[in-house]
Tab-separated table of C-alpha atoms in Angstrom:
chain	number	residue	atom	x	y	z
C	1	MET	CA	39.286	-16.845	-5.883
C	2	LYS	CA	35.871	-15.043	-6.024
C	3	ARG	CA	34.584	-17.603	-8.535
C	4	SER	CA	35.593	-20.543	-6.404
C	5	ALA	CA	34.136	-18.948	-3.327
C	6	ALA	CA	30.840	-18.217	-5.066
C	7	ALA	CA	30.595	-21.797	-6.308
C	8	ALA	CA	31.317	-23.066	-2.871
C	9	VAL	CA	28.631	-20.914	-1.441
C	10	CYS	CA	25.979	-21.859	-4.023
C	11	LEU	CA	26.692	-25.629	-3.824
C	12	SER	CA	27.215	-26.038	-0.126
C	13	LEU	CA	25.113	-23.483	1.852
C	14	ALA	CA	22.597	-26.098	3.030
C	15	LEU	CA	25.349	-28.703	3.652
C	16	LEU	CA	27.422	-26.315	5.745
C	17	ILE	CA	24.466	-25.278	7.932
C	18	ALA	CA	23.584	-28.940	8.443
C	19	ALA	CA	27.170	-29.747	9.302
C	20	PHE	CA	27.290	-26.977	11.953
C	21	THR	CA	24.075	-28.282	13.434
C	22	TYR	CA	25.326	-31.834	13.413
C	23	GLY	CA	28.601	-30.908	15.060
C	24	SER	CA	26.960	-28.809	17.659
C	25	ALA	CA	24.469	-31.612	18.523
C	26	ARG	CA	27.202	-34.135	19.007
C	27	ALA	CA	29.153	-31.762	21.253
C	28	ALA	CA	26.078	-30.996	23.249
C	29	THR	CA	25.099	-34.620	23.837
C	30	GLY	CA	28.603	-35.782	24.527
C	31	ARG	CA	28.277	-38.867	22.293
C	32	VAL	CA	31.348	-41.048	21.895
C	33	ARG	CA	32.206	-44.074	19.778
C	34	PRO	CA	30.715	-47.366	20.885
C	35	TYR	CA	32.694	-49.581	23.126
C	36	SER	CA	33.084	-53.324	22.961
C	37	ILE	CA	34.348	-55.919	25.539
C	38	SER	CA	37.360	-57.977	24.602
C	39	ALA	CA	36.490	-61.632	25.144
C	40	SER	CA	40.132	-62.607	25.905
C	41	SER	CA	40.967	-59.901	28.411
C	42	GLY	CA	37.654	-58.567	29.608
C	43	SER	CA	38.839	-54.965	29.178
C	44	ALA	CA	36.887	-52.186	27.489
C	45	THR	CA	38.432	-51.037	24.213
C	46	SER	CA	37.170	-48.557	21.722
C	47	SER	CA	36.092	-50.161	18.467
C	48	ALA	CA	37.297	-47.139	16.598
C	49	SER	CA	40.748	-47.405	18.253
C	50	ALA	CA	40.988	-51.076	17.203
C	51	ALA	CA	40.223	-50.155	13.685
C	52	GLY	CA	42.658	-47.187	13.721
C	53	PRO	CA	41.822	-43.419	13.483
C	54	GLN	CA	38.766	-42.605	11.429
C	55	LYS	CA	37.829	-39.303	9.715
C	56	HIS	CA	34.450	-37.809	9.971
C	57	PRO	CA	33.402	-36.876	6.400
C	58	ILE	CA	30.888	-34.223	7.494
C	59	ARG	CA	33.292	-32.608	9.853
C	60	ALA	CA	36.043	-32.674	7.224
C	61	ALA	CA	33.806	-31.169	4.620
C	62	ARG	CA	32.786	-28.416	7.008
C	63	ARG	CA	36.454	-27.469	7.744
C	64	LYS	CA	37.240	-27.433	4.016
C	65	ILE	CA	34.269	-25.150	3.232
C	66	GLU	CA	35.186	-22.836	6.201
C	67	GLY	CA	38.724	-22.611	4.908
C	68	VAL	CA	37.653	-21.648	1.366
C	69	ILE	CA	35.189	-18.961	2.700
C	70	LYS	CA	37.657	-17.506	5.182
C	71	LYS	CA	40.222	-17.010	2.406
C	72	THR	CA	37.795	-14.567	0.762
C	73	SER	CA	37.673	-12.289	3.903
C	74	PRO	CA	33.859	-12.525	4.704
C	75	ASN	CA	32.495	-9.197	5.906
C	76	PRO	CA	29.661	-9.447	8.522
C	77	ARG	CA	28.795	-5.758	7.942
C	78	VAL	CA	26.951	-6.529	4.748
C	79	GLN	CA	23.396	-5.035	4.852
C	80	SER	CA	20.462	-4.973	2.516
C	81	PRO	CA	19.724	-1.726	0.625
C	82	GLY	CA	16.487	-1.262	2.518
C	83	THR	CA	16.195	1.506	5.137
C	84	SER	CA	16.775	0.670	8.759
C	85	PRO	CA	16.599	2.986	11.820
C	86	MET	CA	19.512	1.318	13.510
C	87	PRO	CA	22.369	-0.774	12.054
C	88	THR	CA	22.616	-4.431	13.043
C	89	ASN	CA	26.308	-3.974	14.069
C	90	ALA	CA	26.730	-1.990	17.284
C	91	PRO	CA	27.691	1.593	16.416
C	92	VAL	CA	30.501	3.473	18.112
C	93	MET	CA	29.431	6.367	20.299
C	94	PRO	CA	30.322	9.578	18.466
C	95	PRO	CA	32.869	11.830	20.177
C	96	LYS	CA	31.654	14.559	22.429
C	97	PRO	CA	31.026	17.856	20.726
C	98	GLU	CA	33.704	20.449	20.676
C	99	VAL	CA	32.599	24.065	20.865
C	100	PRO	CA	33.790	25.827	17.687
C	101	PRO	CA	36.170	28.666	18.224
C	102	ALA	CA	34.647	32.140	18.339
C	103	PRO	CA	33.105	33.958	16.694
C	104	LEU	CA	30.216	31.556	16.112
C	105	THR	CA	27.835	31.870	13.274
C	106	GLY	CA	24.105	32.218	13.875
C	107	THR	CA	23.509	28.582	12.827
C	108	GLN	CA	26.281	27.347	15.147
C	109	ARG	CA	24.888	29.247	18.085
C	110	PHE	CA	21.447	27.866	17.453
C	111	LEU	CA	22.689	24.238	17.256
C	112	LEU	CA	24.861	24.631	20.260
C	113	GLY	CA	21.967	25.999	22.321
C	114	ALA	CA	19.618	23.313	21.025
C	115	SER	CA	22.099	20.528	21.951
C	116	LYS	CA	22.410	21.881	25.530
C	117	VAL	CA	18.642	21.839	25.862
C	118	MET	CA	17.886	18.538	24.251
C	119	THR	CA	20.789	16.402	25.392
C	120	HIS	CA	22.363	15.291	28.647
C	121	SER	CA	25.468	13.122	28.714
C	122	TRP	CA	27.541	11.382	31.304
C	123	GLY	CA	30.579	9.162	30.526
C	124	ASP	CA	29.893	7.489	27.254
C	125	ASN	CA	26.103	7.633	27.711
C	126	ILE	CA	23.653	10.213	26.482
C	127	PHE	CA	19.965	11.126	26.881
C	128	VAL	CA	18.185	13.072	24.074
C	129	TRP	CA	14.771	14.662	23.757
C	130	LEU	CA	13.585	14.606	20.119
C	131	PRO	CA	10.395	15.891	18.512
C	132	ALA	CA	8.352	13.128	16.715
C	133	VAL	CA	6.832	14.877	13.719
C	134	SER	CA	5.787	13.132	10.550
C	135	THR	CA	3.235	13.330	7.730
C	136	ASP	CA	1.951	10.685	5.406
C	137	PRO	CA	-0.663	10.635	2.618
C	138	ASN	CA	-2.539	7.840	4.242
C	139	THR	CA	-2.442	8.893	7.918
C	140	GLY	CA	-2.001	12.656	7.802
C	141	PRO	CA	0.208	14.565	10.298
C	142	THR	CA	1.488	12.988	13.524
C	143	TYR	CA	2.969	14.937	16.388
C	144	GLY	CA	4.657	13.800	19.548
C	145	ILE	CA	7.848	13.424	21.501
C	146	LEU	CA	10.618	10.808	21.385
C	147	PRO	CA	13.058	10.601	24.337
C	148	VAL	CA	16.096	8.417	23.613
C	149	LEU	CA	18.446	6.826	26.137
C	150	VAL	CA	21.807	5.477	24.763
C	151	LEU	CA	24.056	3.398	27.004
C	152	ALA	CA	27.528	2.478	25.757
C	153	ASP	CA	30.193	-0.162	26.780
C	154	LYS	CA	32.802	1.458	28.989
C	155	ILE	CA	35.642	-0.444	27.301
C	156	THR	CA	34.762	-0.579	23.612
C	157	HIS	CA	32.581	2.553	23.649
C	158	HIS	CA	30.101	0.721	21.420
C	159	ILE	CA	26.426	1.190	21.951
C	160	ARG	CA	24.942	-1.659	24.012
C	161	HIS	CA	21.442	-0.459	24.877
C	162	LEU	CA	19.147	2.027	23.142
C	163	ILE	CA	15.717	2.727	24.721
C	164	ALA	CA	13.299	4.923	22.737
C	165	PRO	CA	9.724	5.226	24.013
C	166	SER	CA	7.428	7.727	22.323
C	167	TYR	CA	4.104	9.467	22.619
C	168	THR	CA	2.307	10.694	19.495
C	169	TYR	CA	-1.054	11.935	18.499
C	170	ASN	CA	-2.808	11.398	15.145
C	171	GLU	CA	-6.340	12.396	14.202
C	172	LEU	CA	-7.217	8.924	12.844
C	173	PHE	CA	-5.848	6.837	15.731
C	174	GLY	CA	-5.792	9.292	18.644
C	175	HIS	CA	-3.114	8.958	21.319
C	176	THR	CA	-0.376	6.311	20.816
C	177	GLY	CA	2.240	5.010	23.225
C	178	THR	CA	5.207	3.059	21.861
C	179	TRP	CA	8.149	1.192	23.448
C	180	ARG	CA	11.329	0.479	21.491
C	181	TYR	CA	14.414	-1.336	22.824
C	182	TYR	CA	17.624	-2.133	20.969
C	183	TYR	CA	20.105	-4.475	22.697
C	184	TYR	CA	23.573	-5.344	21.233
C	185	PRO	CA	24.761	-8.558	22.994
C	186	THR	CA	27.974	-8.354	20.790
C	187	ASP	CA	29.335	-5.876	18.295
C	188	ALA	CA	27.776	-7.900	15.420
C	189	SER	CA	24.343	-8.868	16.795
C	190	GLN	CA	21.116	-7.060	17.724
C	191	LEU	CA	17.933	-7.851	19.644
C	192	PHE	CA	15.070	-5.495	18.978
C	193	THR	CA	11.727	-5.337	20.642
C	194	THR	CA	8.794	-2.924	20.231
C	195	ALA	CA	5.157	-2.638	21.416
C	196	SER	CA	2.675	0.038	20.753
C	197	ILE	CA	-1.014	0.610	21.306
C	198	SER	CA	-3.267	3.406	20.003
C	199	GLN	CA	-6.478	4.872	21.323
C	200	ARG	CA	-8.216	3.525	18.239
C	201	THR	CA	-7.539	0.395	16.088
C	202	ASN	CA	-3.708	0.357	15.813
C	203	HIS	CA	-1.469	-1.869	17.883
C	204	GLU	CA	1.755	-3.904	17.421
C	205	ILE	CA	4.154	-6.195	19.136
C	206	LYS	CA	7.402	-7.333	17.547
C	207	ALA	CA	10.662	-9.090	18.326
C	208	ARG	CA	13.683	-9.513	16.063
C	209	TYR	CA	17.103	-11.120	16.509
C	210	GLU	CA	19.896	-10.695	13.986
C	211	ASN	CA	23.583	-11.891	14.147
C	212	THR	CA	25.744	-10.982	11.191
C	213	SER	CA	28.976	-12.609	12.394
C	214	ALA	CA	28.053	-16.033	13.877
C	215	HIS	CA	30.753	-18.755	13.759
C	216	ASP	CA	33.735	-16.559	13.276
C	217	GLY	CA	32.065	-14.130	10.951
C	218	ILE	CA	30.986	-16.779	8.460
C	219	LEU	CA	27.345	-17.389	9.323
C	220	TYR	CA	24.365	-15.022	9.272
C	221	VAL	CA	21.252	-15.571	11.322
C	222	ARG	CA	18.011	-13.593	11.454
C	223	ALA	CA	14.665	-14.376	13.141
C	224	GLU	CA	11.650	-12.126	13.369
C	225	SER	CA	8.058	-12.437	14.604
C	226	TYR	CA	5.283	-9.818	14.974
C	227	TYR	CA	1.618	-9.182	15.162
C	228	ARG	CA	0.048	-5.849	14.208
C	229	ALA	CA	-3.266	-4.177	13.336
C	230	ASP	CA	-3.152	-1.092	11.031
C	231	GLY	CA	-6.153	0.906	9.973
C	232	SER	CA	-4.434	3.308	7.582
C	233	ASN	CA	-4.246	0.905	4.556
C	234	ARG	CA	-5.551	1.836	1.082
C	235	PHE	CA	-6.313	-0.040	-2.107
C	236	PHE	CA	-7.067	1.555	-5.476
C	237	GLY	CA	-7.268	-1.426	-7.792
C	238	ILE	CA	-4.649	-3.273	-9.795
C	239	GLY	CA	-2.484	-1.692	-12.519
C	240	PRO	CA	-1.069	1.809	-13.261
C	241	GLN	CA	-4.388	2.914	-14.586
C	242	SER	CA	-6.001	2.615	-11.087
C	243	ARG	CA	-7.970	5.783	-10.285
C	244	GLU	CA	-7.861	8.022	-7.262
C	245	GLY	CA	-11.687	7.881	-7.225
C	246	ASP	CA	-11.571	4.102	-6.547
C	247	GLU	CA	-9.785	4.590	-3.268
C	248	THR	CA	-10.839	2.084	-0.524
C	249	GLY	CA	-9.721	1.399	3.005
C	250	TYR	CA	-9.398	-1.601	5.239
C	251	VAL	CA	-7.941	-2.641	8.540
C	252	LEU	CA	-5.014	-4.982	8.192
C	253	LYS	CA	-4.432	-7.672	10.918
C	254	GLU	CA	-1.402	-9.840	10.426
C	255	GLY	CA	0.881	-12.239	12.177
C	256	VAL	CA	4.269	-12.985	10.677
C	257	ALA	CA	7.171	-15.300	11.440
C	258	HIS	CA	10.281	-15.065	9.264
C	259	GLY	CA	13.752	-16.666	9.584
C	260	ASP	CA	16.917	-16.629	7.450
C	261	VAL	CA	20.356	-18.170	7.650
C	262	GLY	CA	23.231	-17.388	5.299
C	263	LEU	CA	26.914	-17.120	4.582
C	264	ASN	CA	29.176	-14.131	4.383
C	265	PHE	CA	31.869	-14.454	1.661
C	266	ALA	CA	34.210	-12.534	-0.721
C	267	HIS	CA	34.407	-9.461	1.539
C	268	ALA	CA	31.240	-7.780	0.269
C	269	TRP	CA	28.756	-10.569	-0.357
C	270	ARG	CA	26.111	-12.630	1.547
C	271	ALA	CA	23.912	-15.446	0.462
C	272	THR	CA	20.874	-16.481	2.489
C	273	ILE	CA	17.970	-18.931	2.476
C	274	GLY	CA	14.875	-18.680	4.625
C	275	ALA	CA	11.165	-19.224	5.212
C	276	ARG	CA	8.266	-16.887	5.879
C	277	PHE	CA	4.769	-17.565	7.357
C	278	ARG	CA	2.119	-14.798	7.176
C	279	ARG	CA	-1.430	-14.899	8.287
C	280	LEU	CA	-3.373	-11.828	7.168
C	281	ALA	CA	-6.979	-10.759	7.649
C	282	THR	CA	-8.733	-7.748	6.168
C	283	ASP	CA	-11.337	-6.014	8.347
C	284	GLU	CA	-13.880	-3.272	7.899
C	285	ASN	CA	-12.618	0.189	6.999
C	286	ILE	CA	-12.542	2.850	9.765
C	287	ILE	CA	-11.707	5.933	7.689
C	288	ARG	CA	-14.621	8.260	6.955
C	289	HIS	CA	-15.493	9.381	3.427
C	290	ILE	CA	-13.625	6.295	1.918
C	291	ALA	CA	-15.380	3.185	0.661
C	292	ASP	CA	-14.701	-0.269	2.292
C	293	LEU	CA	-12.496	-2.621	0.400
C	294	SER	CA	-14.853	-5.581	0.401
C	295	SER	CA	-17.787	-3.463	-0.816
C	296	ARG	CA	-15.993	-1.977	-3.843
C	297	PHE	CA	-13.683	-4.935	-4.613
C	298	PRO	CA	-15.673	-7.956	-3.404
C	299	THR	CA	-13.882	-10.499	-5.637
C	300	ILE	CA	-10.307	-9.295	-5.222
C	301	ALA	CA	-7.898	-12.108	-4.160
C	302	GLY	CA	-6.889	-11.562	-0.560
C	303	ASN	CA	-10.175	-10.532	0.974
C	304	GLY	CA	-10.827	-12.307	4.279
C	305	THR	CA	-8.237	-14.372	6.078
C	306	LYS	CA	-5.371	-15.980	4.066
C	307	ASN	CA	-2.169	-17.841	4.831
C	308	THR	CA	1.116	-17.359	2.952
C	309	ILE	CA	3.934	-19.849	3.440
C	310	ALA	CA	7.035	-19.079	1.335
C	311	GLN	CA	10.680	-20.058	0.993
C	312	ASP	CA	13.126	-17.414	-0.058
C	313	VAL	CA	16.687	-16.967	-1.221
C	314	SER	CA	18.803	-13.746	-1.617
C	315	LEU	CA	22.235	-12.641	-2.636
C	316	LEU	CA	23.393	-9.285	-1.292
C	317	TRP	CA	26.354	-7.106	-1.846
C	318	ASP	CA	27.490	-4.058	0.121
C	319	THR	CA	30.572	-1.840	-0.565
C	320	ARG	CA	29.290	1.313	1.207
C	321	ASP	CA	31.658	3.190	3.445
C	322	SER	CA	29.059	3.488	6.282
C	323	PRO	CA	25.869	1.615	7.004
C	324	VAL	CA	24.254	4.681	8.565
C	325	THR	CA	25.417	7.753	6.606
C	326	PRO	CA	27.060	6.346	3.438
C	327	SER	CA	28.678	8.624	0.915
C	328	ARG	CA	30.478	6.128	-1.367
C	329	GLY	CA	30.016	2.616	-2.735
C	330	SER	CA	26.867	0.594	-3.522
C	331	SER	CA	24.528	-1.986	-1.997
C	332	GLY	CA	22.017	-4.278	-3.601
C	333	GLU	CA	20.139	-7.542	-3.429
C	334	PHE	CA	18.938	-10.248	-5.853
C	335	PHE	CA	15.922	-11.955	-4.281
C	336	GLY	CA	13.478	-14.787	-4.964
C	337	GLU	CA	10.588	-16.306	-3.212
C	338	LYS	CA	8.224	-19.221	-3.811
C	339	THR	CA	5.031	-20.254	-2.157
C	340	SER	CA	3.241	-23.645	-2.407
C	341	GLU	CA	-0.322	-24.650	-1.740
C	342	ALA	CA	1.064	-28.122	-1.026
C	343	LEU	CA	2.786	-26.658	2.110
C	344	GLY	CA	-0.345	-24.905	3.427
C	345	SER	CA	-0.238	-21.586	1.507
C	346	ASP	CA	-3.584	-20.289	0.165
C	347	SER	CA	-1.808	-19.072	-2.983
C	348	ASP	CA	0.853	-20.369	-5.316
C	349	PHE	CA	3.257	-17.731	-6.749
C	350	ILE	CA	6.858	-16.934	-7.370
C	351	ARG	CA	8.442	-13.521	-6.678
C	352	TYR	CA	11.862	-12.371	-7.953
C	353	GLY	CA	13.634	-9.065	-8.444
C	354	LEU	CA	16.666	-6.828	-7.900
C	355	GLU	CA	17.212	-3.690	-5.830
C	356	GLY	CA	20.287	-1.580	-5.732
C	357	LYS	CA	21.636	1.858	-4.576
C	358	ARG	CA	24.809	3.688	-5.730
C	359	PHE	CA	26.326	6.612	-3.730
C	360	PHE	CA	28.357	9.386	-5.332
C	361	LEU	CA	30.344	11.833	-3.198
C	362	TRP	CA	30.900	15.280	-4.637
C	363	LYS	CA	34.127	17.264	-4.326
C	364	ASP	CA	32.201	19.147	-1.668
C	365	PRO	CA	31.999	16.436	1.068
C	366	ASN	CA	28.650	17.895	2.265
C	367	GLN	CA	26.968	16.730	-0.939
C	368	VAL	CA	26.065	13.155	-1.864
C	369	THR	CA	23.929	11.934	-4.839
C	370	VAL	CA	22.104	8.549	-4.502
C	371	VAL	CA	20.807	6.602	-7.488
C	372	ARG	CA	18.339	3.858	-6.700
C	373	GLY	CA	16.568	1.236	-8.810
C	374	LEU	CA	14.085	-1.500	-8.018
C	375	PHE	CA	12.597	-4.281	-10.229
C	376	GLN	CA	10.127	-6.883	-8.916
C	377	GLN	CA	7.875	-9.410	-10.581
C	378	VAL	CA	5.262	-11.739	-9.102
C	379	ASN	CA	3.763	-14.626	-11.131
C	380	GLY	CA	1.270	-17.262	-10.166
C	381	ARG	CA	-2.325	-18.104	-9.297
C	382	PHE	CA	-4.677	-16.536	-6.730
C	383	ILE	CA	-2.087	-13.945	-5.624
C	384	PRO	CA	-3.450	-11.786	-2.764
C	385	PHE	CA	-3.498	-8.127	-3.588
C	386	TYR	CA	-1.130	-7.418	-0.663
C	387	GLU	CA	1.450	-9.862	-1.990
C	388	LEU	CA	1.700	-8.053	-5.373
C	389	SER	CA	4.360	-5.585	-6.216
C	390	HIS	CA	3.705	-2.210	-4.706
C	391	LEU	CA	4.662	1.393	-5.410
C	392	GLY	CA	4.051	4.246	-3.069
C	393	GLY	CA	5.441	5.550	0.191
C	394	ARG	CA	8.814	7.000	1.161
C	395	ASP	CA	10.741	3.850	0.241
C	396	THR	CA	9.632	3.524	-3.364
C	397	LEU	CA	7.528	6.434	-4.669
C	398	ARG	CA	7.427	9.549	-2.490
C	399	GLY	CA	4.395	11.811	-2.845
C	400	PHE	CA	2.085	8.758	-2.876
C	401	GLY	CA	0.829	6.758	0.144
C	402	ASP	CA	1.838	3.161	0.741
C	403	GLY	CA	0.161	0.755	-1.579
C	404	ARG	CA	-0.995	3.424	-4.091
C	405	PHE	CA	-0.042	1.222	-7.110
C	406	ASN	CA	-0.338	-2.561	-7.164
C	407	ASP	CA	0.437	-5.012	-9.990
C	408	ARG	CA	2.316	-8.157	-10.834
C	409	GLY	CA	5.448	-6.164	-11.792
C	410	ALA	CA	7.062	-2.946	-10.719
C	411	LEU	CA	10.003	-0.929	-11.990
C	412	VAL	CA	11.195	2.330	-10.405
C	413	PHE	CA	14.235	4.581	-10.538
C	414	SER	CA	15.021	7.547	-8.392
C	415	VAL	CA	17.785	10.091	-7.969
C	416	GLU	CA	18.258	11.908	-4.638
C	417	HIS	CA	20.683	14.638	-3.735
C	418	ARG	CA	21.668	15.025	-0.074
C	419	PHE	CA	23.141	18.236	1.178
C	420	THR	CA	24.470	18.791	4.760
C	421	PHE	CA	23.712	22.445	5.524
C	422	ALA	CA	24.928	22.346	9.179
C	423	SER	CA	26.291	19.984	11.718
C	424	LEU	CA	27.420	19.946	15.312
C	425	ALA	CA	29.054	16.694	16.472
C	426	PRO	CA	27.827	14.236	17.495
C	427	TRP	CA	24.450	15.075	15.904
C	428	ALA	CA	24.059	16.071	12.262
C	429	PHE	CA	21.085	17.924	10.795
C	430	ARG	CA	20.483	17.056	7.151
C	431	SER	CA	18.159	18.082	4.385
C	432	TRP	CA	17.404	16.089	1.311
C	433	TRP	CA	16.167	17.113	-2.142
C	434	GLY	CA	15.560	14.513	-4.813
């Protein structure tokens, strides 16, 4: 069954999407079969009725494909192995905390007191004050506050709205105000918007819509668009031999539009196709004591303003027991992308690779080990440096800033051990070593 389902997905993804579009358009316009006038009686009769019932081949093919896919139990909760602050599917509000029976340990007393100070709840809703503290090799330390308002559906108890504005301060960019809003129209869809502006250089505006369970759980739809300016970017050259002494900085200004459609099938799989437009400009460095990108690397591909127009495909699997705090299972993605100068791109390259994560739960349920691997290769002509494979940052190579290493290919493995040292429902405090 899995082989037949996979074949159906690979051969008919584009046909099925076209069929859905065709059927929806006919329903919306209300078109009917042409009528003719009988010369003998002068009455209006349907030409289709005269010829007998007719089958619609596109509609019949669509129903057949739907039937094959539904037999495989498609799972709309499949997610990519990349990190995400909030799952696409509406989470269920956690139960209210129960005070542990006396006597309380010192840690439990601290967490209980902290929860009373930081949170306020009514019904299924909650308001939380959180500290916003982070550090990064490229930007340095950032401090601030992050109030979070969570509003849940009274009947399903699923989160419907999450509002998370923040104020932060960073030495490079000064004061920053940010607005974040998550809206779950259904339990399987999410609308996310954010806007931020800093005292110096940085600003961003973004909107994203994602529906993992369109058309009875079969279809997947995602659309995203954003514009941002970021002055923290670094470039050290190309290859693993790039030196710390060649560090340069630049201001990145980019506008992106990206859309994907896909099919859920075989319980843990999703196949997607999509397109991406990216217009990126590099501007003068703002960071003191660091050379400007264009002065040290004047001939590097990607300097100035460039357009990237690409078509992408991906195949994902996800068998994790939870999209937020997984402890068992695995997730991964095969991906490929192709640009074309003929379609308006300033470069012509192909990107392909594989990323995967595997979670191992210990006998002690407070301990989880995560093994992660990533392979990526980019081949072509005039590849902008920012479209190359990157290593650096918390998602690929911790201890190094984003974009520390750039080359056509990248291969990285990591092992991480997660240990829950204390928790008080509904909030858990975790520490990770890996």
